[in-house]
XYZ file of C-alpha atoms in Angstrom:
704
model
C -245.775 -14.397 -88.981
C -243.836 -14.309 -92.202
C -240.592 -15.582 -93.679
C -237.339 -13.669 -93.344
C -234.364 -13.297 -95.686
C -231.005 -11.733 -94.840
C -228.090 -11.430 -97.277
C -224.658 -9.838 -97.055
C -223.226 -9.099 -100.509
C -219.419 -8.997 -100.360
C -216.287 -9.333 -102.424
C -214.906 -12.835 -103.078
C -214.760 -14.802 -99.810
C -211.951 -17.224 -98.832
C -212.922 -20.490 -100.572
C -211.582 -22.941 -97.993
C -213.818 -21.574 -95.232
C -216.853 -20.501 -97.254
C -219.098 -23.375 -96.138
C -218.277 -22.719 -92.467
C -218.898 -19.003 -92.893
C -222.317 -19.632 -94.453
C -223.384 -22.166 -91.840
C -222.171 -20.002 -88.945
C -223.842 -16.836 -90.264
C -227.178 -18.616 -90.651
C -227.081 -20.560 -87.397
C -225.987 -17.726 -85.108
C -228.543 -15.332 -86.581
C -231.314 -17.917 -86.267
C -230.340 -18.840 -82.695
C -230.383 -15.178 -81.677
C -233.871 -14.643 -83.114
C -235.107 -17.786 -81.347
C -233.634 -16.606 -78.050
C -235.426 -13.282 -78.424
C -238.732 -15.029 -79.109
C -238.926 -13.843 -82.721
C -238.452 -17.293 -84.277
C -239.965 -20.587 -83.175
C -237.814 -23.579 -82.139
C -238.993 -25.448 -85.260
C -238.170 -22.582 -87.634
C -236.643 -23.957 -90.856
C -233.225 -22.374 -91.412
C -231.750 -22.404 -94.933
C -228.223 -21.088 -95.375
C -226.773 -19.627 -98.569
C -223.102 -19.200 -99.352
C -221.508 -18.344 -102.678
C -218.187 -16.654 -103.464
C -219.829 -13.210 -103.145
C -222.611 -13.636 -100.606
C -223.691 -15.025 -97.238
C -227.400 -15.441 -96.670
C -230.083 -17.103 -94.586
C -233.811 -17.760 -95.021
C -236.010 -18.452 -91.990
C -239.628 -19.567 -91.903
C -242.284 -18.484 -89.406
C -240.679 -15.346 -87.990
C -242.782 -12.977 -85.837
C -242.855 -9.215 -86.424
C -242.746 -8.740 -82.649
C -241.937 -11.091 -79.811
C -244.655 -11.823 -77.266
C -244.809 -9.679 -74.151
C -243.529 -11.360 -71.026
C -244.001 -10.921 -67.310
C -240.874 -10.208 -65.302
C -240.307 -10.177 -61.562
C -237.307 -8.209 -60.319
C -236.061 -8.662 -56.775
C -235.424 -5.221 -55.288
C -234.224 -5.594 -51.689
C -235.304 -6.952 -48.290
C -238.455 -5.360 -46.858
C -236.478 -4.148 -43.824
C -234.174 -2.182 -46.126
C -236.788 -0.859 -48.552
C -239.455 0.285 -46.100
C -239.105 2.205 -42.864
C -241.001 1.562 -39.624
C -244.196 3.177 -40.892
C -244.052 1.481 -44.311
C -242.764 4.453 -46.279
C -240.186 3.832 -49.006
C -236.576 4.451 -48.069
C -234.203 6.462 -50.310
C -232.555 3.176 -51.319
C -235.850 1.793 -52.629
C -236.748 5.005 -54.467
C -233.333 4.985 -56.166
C -233.776 1.344 -57.191
C -237.227 2.035 -58.642
C -235.894 5.036 -60.553
C -233.302 2.792 -62.156
C -236.195 0.665 -63.435
C -238.000 3.713 -64.849
C -240.764 4.068 -62.198
C -241.310 6.363 -59.243
C -242.565 6.014 -55.653
C -246.156 5.637 -56.852
C -245.328 2.027 -57.680
C -244.563 1.157 -54.054
C -248.111 -0.024 -53.176
C -248.005 -2.478 -56.101
C -244.724 -4.090 -54.996
C -245.050 -7.732 -54.072
C -243.736 -9.194 -50.831
C -242.384 -12.746 -50.824
C -240.028 -14.844 -48.745
C -236.475 -14.883 -50.015
C -234.561 -17.259 -47.831
C -235.221 -16.359 -44.210
C -236.446 -12.785 -44.813
C -239.178 -11.091 -46.792
C -238.119 -9.218 -49.916
C -239.748 -6.711 -52.236
C -240.340 -7.673 -55.880
C -241.290 -5.417 -58.777
C -243.538 -7.178 -61.252
C -244.011 -5.798 -64.721
C -244.895 -6.815 -68.258
C -242.214 -6.139 -70.845
C -243.171 -5.655 -74.458
C -241.425 -8.090 -76.779
C -238.695 -6.909 -79.121
C -239.753 -5.776 -82.573
C -238.281 -7.574 -85.557
C -236.166 -4.554 -86.475
C -234.679 -4.444 -82.970
C -234.187 -8.186 -82.743
C -232.721 -8.552 -86.234
C -230.278 -5.701 -85.610
C -228.998 -7.514 -82.537
C -228.939 -10.921 -84.276
C -227.136 -9.544 -87.332
C -224.447 -7.895 -85.222
C -223.980 -11.124 -83.257
C -223.785 -13.254 -86.426
C -221.089 -11.001 -87.898
C -219.021 -10.929 -84.709
C -219.117 -14.715 -84.297
C -218.146 -15.590 -87.872
C -215.133 -17.978 -87.856
C -213.038 -15.541 -89.854
C -209.408 -16.661 -90.277
C -208.174 -13.125 -90.984
C -210.092 -9.831 -91.210
C -209.634 -6.891 -93.562
C -209.981 -3.275 -92.515
C -211.356 -0.944 -95.149
C -212.729 2.590 -95.369
C -216.386 3.501 -95.844
C -217.382 5.987 -98.533
C -220.914 6.843 -97.363
C -223.365 6.519 -94.455
C -220.632 7.197 -91.911
C -219.239 10.056 -89.836
C -216.098 10.568 -91.918
C -216.466 9.279 -95.508
C -213.138 7.947 -96.724
C -211.784 7.851 -93.171
C -214.214 5.823 -91.081
C -213.332 2.153 -91.287
C -214.817 -1.259 -90.493
C -213.321 -4.735 -90.319
C -214.708 -7.827 -92.002
C -213.469 -10.870 -93.871
C -213.905 -9.016 -97.193
C -215.376 -5.592 -98.075
C -219.198 -5.691 -97.943
C -221.211 -3.828 -100.592
C -224.841 -4.744 -99.976
C -227.318 -5.786 -97.296
C -230.726 -7.339 -97.916
C -233.246 -7.797 -95.089
C -236.732 -8.820 -96.219
C -239.664 -9.802 -94.035
C -242.016 -11.208 -96.620
C -241.979 -8.344 -99.137
C -241.141 -5.622 -96.598
C -237.639 -4.292 -95.968
C -236.568 -4.562 -92.317
C -234.584 -1.401 -91.434
C -231.241 -2.618 -90.088
C -227.599 -1.622 -90.532
C -224.318 -3.487 -90.619
C -220.759 -2.763 -91.766
C -221.749 0.744 -92.812
C -224.614 -0.553 -94.974
C -228.362 0.074 -94.793
C -230.703 -2.768 -95.639
C -232.664 -2.874 -98.867
C -234.167 -5.368 -101.301
C -231.580 -5.350 -104.111
C -228.568 -7.560 -104.710
C -226.280 -8.514 -107.566
C -225.949 -11.722 -109.519
C -223.128 -13.321 -111.495
C -220.262 -10.947 -112.203
C -220.420 -11.654 -115.981
C -223.608 -13.545 -116.808
C -226.411 -11.901 -114.821
C -229.394 -10.925 -116.993
C -230.096 -7.836 -114.874
C -228.097 -5.907 -112.325
C -229.040 -5.007 -109.705
C -231.671 -7.643 -108.979
C -234.735 -6.643 -106.967
C -235.931 -9.345 -104.569
C -239.707 -8.971 -104.375
C -240.249 -11.448 -101.526
C -238.096 -13.351 -99.049
C -239.260 -16.648 -100.571
C -238.229 -15.599 -104.097
C -234.534 -15.065 -103.291
C -233.009 -18.306 -104.564
C -235.181 -18.388 -107.708
C -234.496 -14.734 -108.541
C -230.752 -15.244 -108.258
C -230.894 -18.390 -110.366
C -233.096 -16.953 -113.121
C -231.995 -13.310 -113.267
C -228.544 -13.479 -111.690
C -227.181 -16.801 -113.040
C -226.205 -17.776 -109.479
C -226.904 -20.936 -107.481
C -226.901 -19.374 -104.021
C -227.057 -22.616 -101.989
C -223.642 -24.135 -101.318
C -225.019 -27.673 -101.066
C -227.042 -27.348 -104.294
C -224.020 -25.989 -106.139
C -221.828 -28.785 -104.806
C -224.334 -31.445 -105.875
C -224.599 -29.832 -109.314
C -220.816 -29.913 -109.765
C -220.639 -33.577 -108.713
C -223.415 -34.424 -111.159
C -221.730 -32.557 -114.014
C -218.354 -34.169 -113.288
C -219.844 -37.656 -113.485
C -221.881 -36.794 -116.593
C -218.768 -35.502 -118.372
C -216.862 -38.678 -117.481
C -219.768 -40.809 -118.728
C -219.745 -38.976 -122.055
C -216.063 -39.800 -122.508
C -216.735 -43.467 -121.751
C -214.124 -46.248 -121.421
C -214.769 -46.443 -117.678
C -213.054 -43.154 -116.855
C -214.005 -41.351 -113.661
C -213.047 -38.077 -111.984
C -210.707 -38.364 -109.041
C -212.520 -38.626 -105.709
C -211.407 -35.656 -103.619
C -213.916 -34.136 -101.201
C -211.645 -31.239 -100.229
C -211.150 -30.254 -103.865
C -214.888 -30.470 -104.534
C -215.584 -28.230 -101.528
C -213.005 -25.668 -102.651
C -214.204 -25.555 -106.248
C -217.798 -25.170 -105.051
C -216.624 -22.093 -103.159
C -214.942 -20.634 -106.254
C -217.856 -20.606 -108.695
C -221.413 -19.253 -108.607
C -222.704 -21.029 -111.708
C -220.621 -24.159 -112.422
C -219.980 -25.403 -115.944
C -217.822 -28.537 -116.286
C -215.620 -28.773 -119.398
C -213.364 -31.541 -120.700
C -209.734 -30.671 -121.457
C -206.687 -32.680 -122.571
C -202.907 -32.558 -122.359
C -200.130 -34.247 -124.336
C -199.797 -38.002 -123.612
C -196.000 -37.646 -123.280
C -196.478 -36.218 -119.778
C -197.963 -39.526 -118.604
C -194.372 -40.797 -118.341
C -194.103 -38.690 -115.188
C -195.411 -40.426 -112.014
C -199.125 -39.815 -111.903
C -198.998 -38.602 -108.297
C -196.967 -35.578 -109.506
C -199.376 -34.730 -112.311
C -202.457 -35.225 -110.145
C -201.038 -33.038 -107.396
C -200.078 -30.182 -109.691
C -203.483 -30.227 -111.407
C -205.378 -30.338 -108.116
C -203.271 -28.017 -105.973
C -202.303 -25.388 -108.514
C -205.181 -25.380 -110.998
C -208.138 -26.897 -109.102
C -208.717 -29.375 -111.936
C -210.241 -32.860 -111.623
C -207.900 -35.444 -113.220
C -209.612 -38.392 -114.919
C -208.613 -41.968 -114.057
C -209.258 -45.036 -116.194
C -210.801 -48.325 -115.082
C -207.383 -49.484 -113.806
C -207.028 -46.344 -111.666
C -204.357 -44.963 -113.995
C -204.235 -41.301 -114.959
C -205.466 -40.404 -118.432
C -204.428 -37.360 -120.463
C -207.840 -35.762 -119.928
C -209.066 -33.645 -117.044
C -212.185 -31.712 -116.041
C -212.406 -27.981 -115.395
C -215.193 -26.384 -113.365
C -215.650 -23.036 -115.071
C -217.579 -20.079 -113.696
C -218.798 -19.053 -117.151
C -220.975 -20.818 -119.725
C -220.248 -19.313 -123.171
C -222.014 -20.651 -126.256
C -218.594 -21.577 -127.634
C -216.413 -22.991 -124.853
C -213.354 -23.610 -127.024
C -211.590 -20.492 -125.754
C -212.118 -21.537 -122.121
C -210.937 -25.083 -122.846
C -207.929 -23.864 -124.806
C -206.984 -21.395 -122.093
C -207.009 -24.055 -119.387
C -205.020 -26.470 -121.540
C -202.474 -23.739 -122.214
C -202.191 -22.935 -118.506
C -201.659 -26.523 -117.344
C -198.995 -27.344 -119.942
C -196.131 -25.439 -118.220
C -197.057 -27.058 -114.900
C -196.778 -30.521 -116.401
C -193.562 -29.580 -118.216
C -192.067 -28.455 -114.886
C -193.015 -31.772 -113.303
C -191.380 -33.665 -116.176
C -188.247 -31.516 -115.882
C -187.986 -32.124 -112.125
C -188.473 -35.868 -112.619
C -185.821 -36.075 -115.338
C -183.322 -34.010 -113.359
C -183.833 -35.949 -110.131
C -183.118 -39.273 -111.819
C -179.661 -38.082 -112.852
C -178.516 -38.605 -109.244
C -179.000 -41.680 -107.072
C -180.526 -41.543 -103.633
C -177.222 -42.778 -102.224
C -175.396 -39.781 -103.686
C -177.745 -37.400 -101.867
C -177.100 -38.730 -98.364
C -174.161 -36.406 -97.751
C -176.465 -33.447 -98.357
C -178.765 -34.529 -95.525
C -176.010 -33.591 -93.068
C -176.578 -29.954 -94.058
C -180.330 -30.078 -93.384
C -181.227 -29.271 -89.765
C -183.782 -31.613 -88.227
C -183.816 -30.085 -84.736
C -181.223 -27.933 -83.047
C -181.015 -30.387 -80.125
C -181.161 -33.551 -82.212
C -178.911 -32.690 -85.130
C -179.309 -32.971 -88.884
C -181.520 -35.102 -91.111
C -178.386 -37.114 -91.883
C -177.918 -37.958 -88.213
C -181.595 -38.744 -87.938
C -181.421 -41.132 -90.915
C -178.565 -43.021 -89.252
C -180.564 -43.280 -86.024
C -183.652 -44.580 -87.841
C -181.471 -47.121 -89.692
C -179.974 -48.356 -86.415
C -183.422 -48.711 -84.822
C -184.784 -50.487 -87.918
C -181.901 -52.972 -87.832
C -182.514 -53.645 -84.133
C -186.216 -54.264 -84.764
C -185.393 -56.677 -87.583
C -183.101 -58.584 -85.225
C -185.845 -58.664 -82.563
C -188.074 -60.268 -85.192
C -185.371 -62.895 -85.741
C -184.712 -62.089 -89.396
C -181.206 -60.833 -90.192
C -182.018 -60.370 -93.889
C -185.027 -58.239 -92.949
C -182.831 -56.251 -90.569
C -180.357 -55.521 -93.383
C -183.063 -54.492 -95.868
C -184.806 -52.301 -93.296
C -181.552 -50.547 -92.345
C -180.805 -49.845 -96.023
C -184.292 -48.490 -96.692
C -184.249 -46.378 -93.516
C -180.879 -44.846 -94.417
C -182.218 -43.790 -97.847
C -185.779 -42.904 -96.798
C -185.152 -39.174 -96.306
C -182.904 -38.679 -99.357
C -185.811 -37.584 -101.559
C -186.150 -34.459 -99.373
C -183.282 -33.039 -101.440
C -184.894 -33.719 -104.814
C -186.386 -30.976 -106.971
C -189.757 -32.722 -107.125
C -190.179 -32.904 -103.349
C -188.855 -29.373 -103.046
C -191.717 -28.247 -105.293
C -194.311 -30.654 -103.855
C -193.481 -31.567 -100.220
C -196.614 -33.748 -100.109
C -194.768 -36.255 -102.350
C -191.980 -37.065 -99.896
C -191.712 -40.813 -99.592
C -193.703 -41.346 -102.772
C -190.931 -39.945 -104.967
C -188.323 -41.784 -102.931
C -190.028 -45.011 -103.961
C -189.884 -44.088 -107.653
C -186.241 -43.057 -107.471
C -185.317 -46.220 -105.530
C -186.751 -48.367 -108.338
C -184.848 -46.276 -110.878
C -181.658 -46.888 -108.875
C -182.276 -50.648 -109.078
C -182.916 -51.132 -105.359
C -185.940 -53.380 -105.949
C -189.588 -53.207 -104.991
C -189.065 -54.273 -101.384
C -186.860 -51.323 -100.475
C -188.786 -48.966 -102.786
C -192.070 -49.800 -101.041
C -190.415 -49.360 -97.651
C -189.233 -45.864 -98.606
C -192.630 -45.014 -100.080
C -194.614 -46.299 -97.079
C -192.395 -45.352 -94.163
C -194.579 -42.327 -93.308
C -197.679 -44.522 -93.014
C -200.107 -44.344 -91.383
C -200.118 -40.589 -92.060
C -203.579 -39.950 -90.584
C -206.470 -41.718 -88.854
C -207.850 -44.420 -91.110
C -204.811 -44.441 -93.411
C -203.559 -47.783 -94.710
C -200.601 -49.498 -93.029
C -197.233 -50.168 -94.728
C -197.523 -52.867 -97.375
C -194.613 -55.210 -96.602
C -192.513 -56.294 -93.637
C -189.552 -54.074 -94.533
C -191.837 -51.057 -94.768
C -193.427 -51.899 -91.407
C -190.041 -52.086 -89.701
C -188.869 -48.785 -91.221
C -192.166 -47.050 -90.388
C -191.938 -48.275 -86.788
C -188.318 -47.136 -86.538
C -189.110 -43.711 -87.992
C -191.963 -43.078 -85.559
C -190.068 -44.434 -82.556
C -187.093 -42.192 -83.371
C -189.371 -39.160 -83.414
C -191.152 -40.113 -80.180
C -188.048 -41.043 -78.203
C -186.128 -38.014 -79.428
C -188.865 -35.467 -78.751
C -189.739 -36.904 -75.346
C -186.028 -37.078 -74.547
C -185.572 -33.323 -75.052
C -188.857 -32.425 -73.360
C -190.866 -31.504 -76.469
C -194.188 -32.944 -75.293
C -197.677 -32.229 -76.657
C -199.661 -29.779 -74.554
C -203.416 -29.331 -74.840
C -204.314 -29.038 -78.490
C -200.741 -28.161 -79.492
C -198.716 -30.968 -81.005
C -196.313 -29.422 -83.540
C -194.369 -32.630 -84.112
C -197.518 -34.786 -84.437
C -196.418 -37.032 -81.570
C -199.976 -38.226 -80.922
C -200.264 -39.321 -84.542
C -196.862 -41.042 -84.389
C -197.830 -42.889 -81.207
C -201.122 -43.981 -82.710
C -199.225 -45.181 -85.797
C -196.981 -47.347 -83.597
C -200.048 -48.681 -81.777
C -201.888 -49.519 -85.011
C -198.955 -51.398 -86.519
C -198.270 -53.420 -83.372
C -201.935 -54.218 -82.723
C -203.399 -54.690 -86.200
C -200.410 -56.628 -87.561
C -200.063 -58.571 -84.256
C -196.294 -58.123 -84.293
C -194.391 -60.239 -81.722
C -192.595 -57.187 -80.355
C -192.562 -55.838 -76.810
C -193.001 -52.109 -76.358
C -190.343 -51.936 -73.652
C -187.766 -53.623 -75.883
C -188.612 -51.295 -78.774
C -188.015 -48.236 -76.619
C -184.869 -49.794 -75.183
C -183.367 -50.264 -78.647
C -184.276 -46.684 -79.641
C -182.800 -44.917 -76.611
C -179.064 -45.666 -77.127
C -178.903 -44.336 -80.706
C -179.234 -40.762 -79.399
C -176.175 -40.948 -77.171
C -175.983 -37.942 -74.843
C -178.480 -35.848 -76.805
C -181.507 -36.913 -74.725
C -182.513 -38.005 -71.257
C -184.353 -41.243 -70.594
C -188.079 -40.468 -70.814
C -189.195 -44.036 -71.511
C -191.598 -44.142 -68.559
C -193.496 -41.031 -69.686
C -193.438 -42.197 -73.300
C -194.766 -45.637 -72.346
C -197.728 -44.048 -70.562
C -198.297 -41.753 -73.544
C -198.456 -44.713 -75.934
C -200.776 -46.709 -73.675
C -203.065 -43.665 -73.454
C -203.270 -43.559 -77.256
C -203.962 -47.301 -77.278
C -206.731 -46.885 -74.704
C -208.427 -44.168 -76.728
C -208.126 -46.169 -79.927
C -209.668 -49.294 -78.371
C -212.614 -47.383 -76.914
C -213.357 -46.002 -80.365
C -213.561 -49.619 -81.572
C -216.612 -50.356 -79.408
C -214.760 -51.958 -76.497
C -216.151 -50.815 -73.162
C -214.134 -48.741 -70.718
C -214.177 -51.654 -68.235
C -212.815 -54.113 -70.798
C -210.070 -51.746 -71.919
C -209.082 -50.817 -68.356
C -208.974 -54.489 -67.339
C -206.535 -55.389 -70.115
C -204.348 -52.281 -70.051
C -204.078 -52.234 -66.254
C -201.494 -55.002 -66.652
C -199.538 -52.938 -69.198
C -199.206 -55.961 -71.519
C -195.718 -55.767 -73.037
C -196.867 -57.070 -76.419
C -199.502 -54.789 -77.866
C -200.039 -57.318 -80.637
C -202.020 -59.625 -78.340
C -204.172 -56.899 -76.760
C -207.014 -57.683 -79.160
C -206.971 -61.369 -78.116
C -207.009 -60.368 -74.461
C -210.010 -58.086 -75.050
C -211.912 -60.849 -76.812
C -211.146 -63.146 -73.880
C -212.286 -60.575 -71.307
C -215.515 -59.946 -73.193
C -216.231 -63.690 -73.330
C -215.392 -64.085 -69.631
C -217.713 -61.202 -68.705
C -220.626 -63.117 -70.245
C -220.083 -66.143 -67.940
C -222.430 -66.445 -64.951
C -219.388 -66.831 -62.671
C -217.673 -63.619 -63.862
C -219.337 -61.110 -61.534
C -218.572 -63.099 -58.390
C -214.975 -63.806 -59.435
C -214.373 -60.166 -60.382
C -215.693 -59.040 -56.996
C -213.580 -61.645 -55.206
C -210.519 -60.607 -57.196
C -211.071 -56.994 -56.171
C -211.452 -58.083 -52.530
C -208.232 -60.115 -52.688
C -206.389 -57.146 -54.160
C -207.598 -54.879 -51.364
C -206.544 -57.418 -48.711
C -203.056 -57.787 -50.215
C -202.610 -54.002 -50.439
C -203.096 -53.713 -46.658
C -200.452 -56.293 -45.798
C -196.709 -56.429 -46.128
C -195.249 -58.260 -49.103
C -196.141 -61.940 -48.939
C -194.672 -64.726 -51.060
C -197.065 -66.683 -53.248
C -196.260 -69.811 -51.236
C -198.646 -72.207 -49.541
C -197.854 -74.874 -46.943
C -200.398 -77.651 -47.237
C -199.702 -78.621 -43.628
C -201.012 -75.275 -42.383
C -204.346 -75.580 -44.171
C -206.926 -76.206 -41.436
C -210.378 -75.127 -42.569
C -212.374 -77.285 -44.979
C -212.987 -74.314 -47.304
C -209.306 -73.394 -47.627
C -208.363 -77.009 -48.275
C -211.042 -77.230 -50.970
C -209.850 -74.007 -52.586
C -206.231 -75.176 -52.533
C -207.193 -78.524 -54.067
C -209.175 -76.838 -56.842
C -206.273 -74.457 -57.515
C -203.900 -77.421 -57.858
C -206.095 -78.689 -60.680
C -207.273 -75.487 -62.340
C -204.251 -73.181 -62.197
C -201.756 -75.390 -64.056
C -204.271 -75.902 -66.863
C -205.037 -72.166 -67.062
C -201.311 -71.386 -67.043
C -200.601 -73.704 -69.970
C -203.457 -72.134 -71.920
C -202.138 -68.649 -71.101
C -198.657 -69.566 -72.284
C -200.119 -70.801 -75.584
C -201.975 -67.511 -76.008
C -205.371 -69.180 -75.557
C -206.589 -66.352 -73.363
C -210.296 -67.084 -73.687
C -209.823 -70.731 -72.655
C -207.568 -69.681 -69.789
C -210.165 -67.331 -68.298
C -212.988 -69.809 -68.801
C -210.940 -72.452 -66.978
C -210.622 -70.073 -64.023
C -214.420 -69.886 -63.812
C -214.307 -73.219 -61.943
C -212.873 -71.336 -58.949
C -216.073 -69.452 -58.203
C -217.651 -71.807 -55.665
C -214.431 -72.598 -53.731
C -213.549 -68.873 -53.588
C -217.034 -67.958 -52.333
C -216.847 -70.696 -49.684
C -213.363 -69.553 -48.632
C -214.480 -65.993 -47.935
C -217.631 -67.239 -46.207
C -215.908 -69.691 -43.835
C -212.243 -68.695 -43.432
C -210.785 -65.829 -41.381
C -207.831 -64.611 -43.441
C -206.313 -62.424 -40.728
C -206.024 -65.207 -38.155
C -204.359 -64.494 -34.830
C -201.694 -67.128 -35.459
C -198.998 -65.570 -37.652
C -198.168 -68.770 -39.554
C -201.837 -69.372 -40.420
C -202.333 -65.740 -41.495
C -199.243 -65.702 -43.734
C -200.193 -69.052 -45.263
C -203.676 -67.829 -46.115
C -202.285 -64.592 -47.551
C -199.878 -66.664 -49.623
C -202.827 -68.713 -50.892
C -204.652 -65.541 -51.917
C -201.495 -64.126 -53.498
C -201.104 -67.254 -55.634
C -204.735 -67.036 -56.634
C -204.439 -63.304 -57.414
C -201.431 -63.819 -59.686
C -203.146 -66.635 -61.565
C -206.399 -64.749 -62.068
C -204.740 -61.606 -63.411
C -202.451 -62.927 -66.109
C -204.768 -62.071 -68.996
C -206.350 -58.960 -67.458
C -207.017 -57.306 -64.133
C -210.397 -58.907 -63.498
C -211.101 -56.585 -60.572
C -211.766 -53.835 -63.152
C -214.884 -55.778 -64.202
C -216.386 -55.553 -60.718
C -219.353 -53.184 -60.515
């Protein structure tokens, strides 16, 4: 056994997928070697990924896999041997395909295969050599790379037609290293033959090429001779450390912005990181910091610095790929590059403020939202109408007016220069411009937050006006898209309807809004006129499905969620209270028996024609049914009052007193009596009981 190193040296790889490429290359290659018996299950796999290389180091690799015994079923004995035991032509042909002749017939094994005897050829196969196994593993690792888009390029040597033969890969490959200890493993890939040399940093390598003397010396050789940190995770940790150290040197509580995606991308852009501190003119801080942060992050891959109050400072950090003795030229170059970006942001901001949001509304009529649903202007009017209706449902006419105003203006910032340049700032810039127009913080926050929650885990809108507008915006999208048949399919959801539905669910549930889902959809449908068909039933199920999934992710059991949602509670805001009540009820000693009884009652009622929940006391004959009726007269009114107050836990616990009478009823009373009046009366008793027991949740779902 020895350790193995494989490296592909390539041109600069796509930074946003570099980590995935490195992990996939290492894992697939290692899995293939393990499958072939060349690497042990506990082999330590170390992946390497830098802008110009993909690599993997494996411990404890064999130079040849162990031999293994194989048993190949040939054919039934009756087919393979004639009456005197001589091999038939069919058997000889089968043996020839395995590389043996008729002399092997006496060694064939006979064994039962089903109801007949069959012939088996037993042999010992030599294990694959490392060169054979690595060639297969390398080819498999390259084919299975999650490459977003491949390049096709021509080979200049080691091919049939130099300059004409071509291969396809994510980027042109220029080197292949395959070392087993200190020995080169002879393999080929992408028109390259393996060796033991690679290249380091494009500008700062001490030697080039670099000879790797041993598989275990790879990372150290690249670091010391090539000025490259080959490990993605080590490079990422080094950048994070340098960013924090630079901020600490500046002092005053400043810190680099926390952005994992940016850190990942920058890690994939440099091979030897060097963090430098740069500055820009303080005058640009008059521009909203979201604009400056976005332009520095998206366009320049810089790390803005925030002060202790989370406000942007006029300093930022650059992760350079070079480490000159005098870094002033690098710092000056980056400061010079960012200045026009910031000046553009200031220009856009100044120009946008010359027009009010109100003055831009006419322009929204020229922006197509959807060819079946009209323009953004029409959409804004629909959202405003829905927002006003929601405000009225909440019983606040002032809120309804504010929400309608904010909803009408919420999309106006789509026509601003700033949002045109940075679409990610839609909503955010609308809030700034609303304050500039003197609309006040309430409406400004509503415009800024009406897209929330934008993603899983995002914060909810910050005030009541914003909540109403956000609800209206999402409901308009859902009702409109469902109404024209644009439904999500599989993993395709181009209009983010699942996210919109989950946003509606989160606001209704987490804010415990006293709004009924049916009424919300009913107020959203009419604003579309004849543009859509009524798809409220399908949309309701879609929203409840999102609610179910969300609740299960919050540690509620499937039984608890199914019990509550089986009733399709109209107010999603009290679903959490119902779940708490169901969980508390399930812990009671009486719960299992009552859940089972409830399920039995439901099954009985399903098999009968519709029966009124009416009981005639005169027709009660058996002691058990009289006792149950008497207990119901005491328990049910109390449970009903508690249910009306929203005391769901108390209501279910009150019902626990029914256990013994219900058990006695089913033990002693024949529900389907021969006398029609007795049978209908007993069914009416059970119907009354069933209705009372299932107000908070369908308790039969708790039955095991």
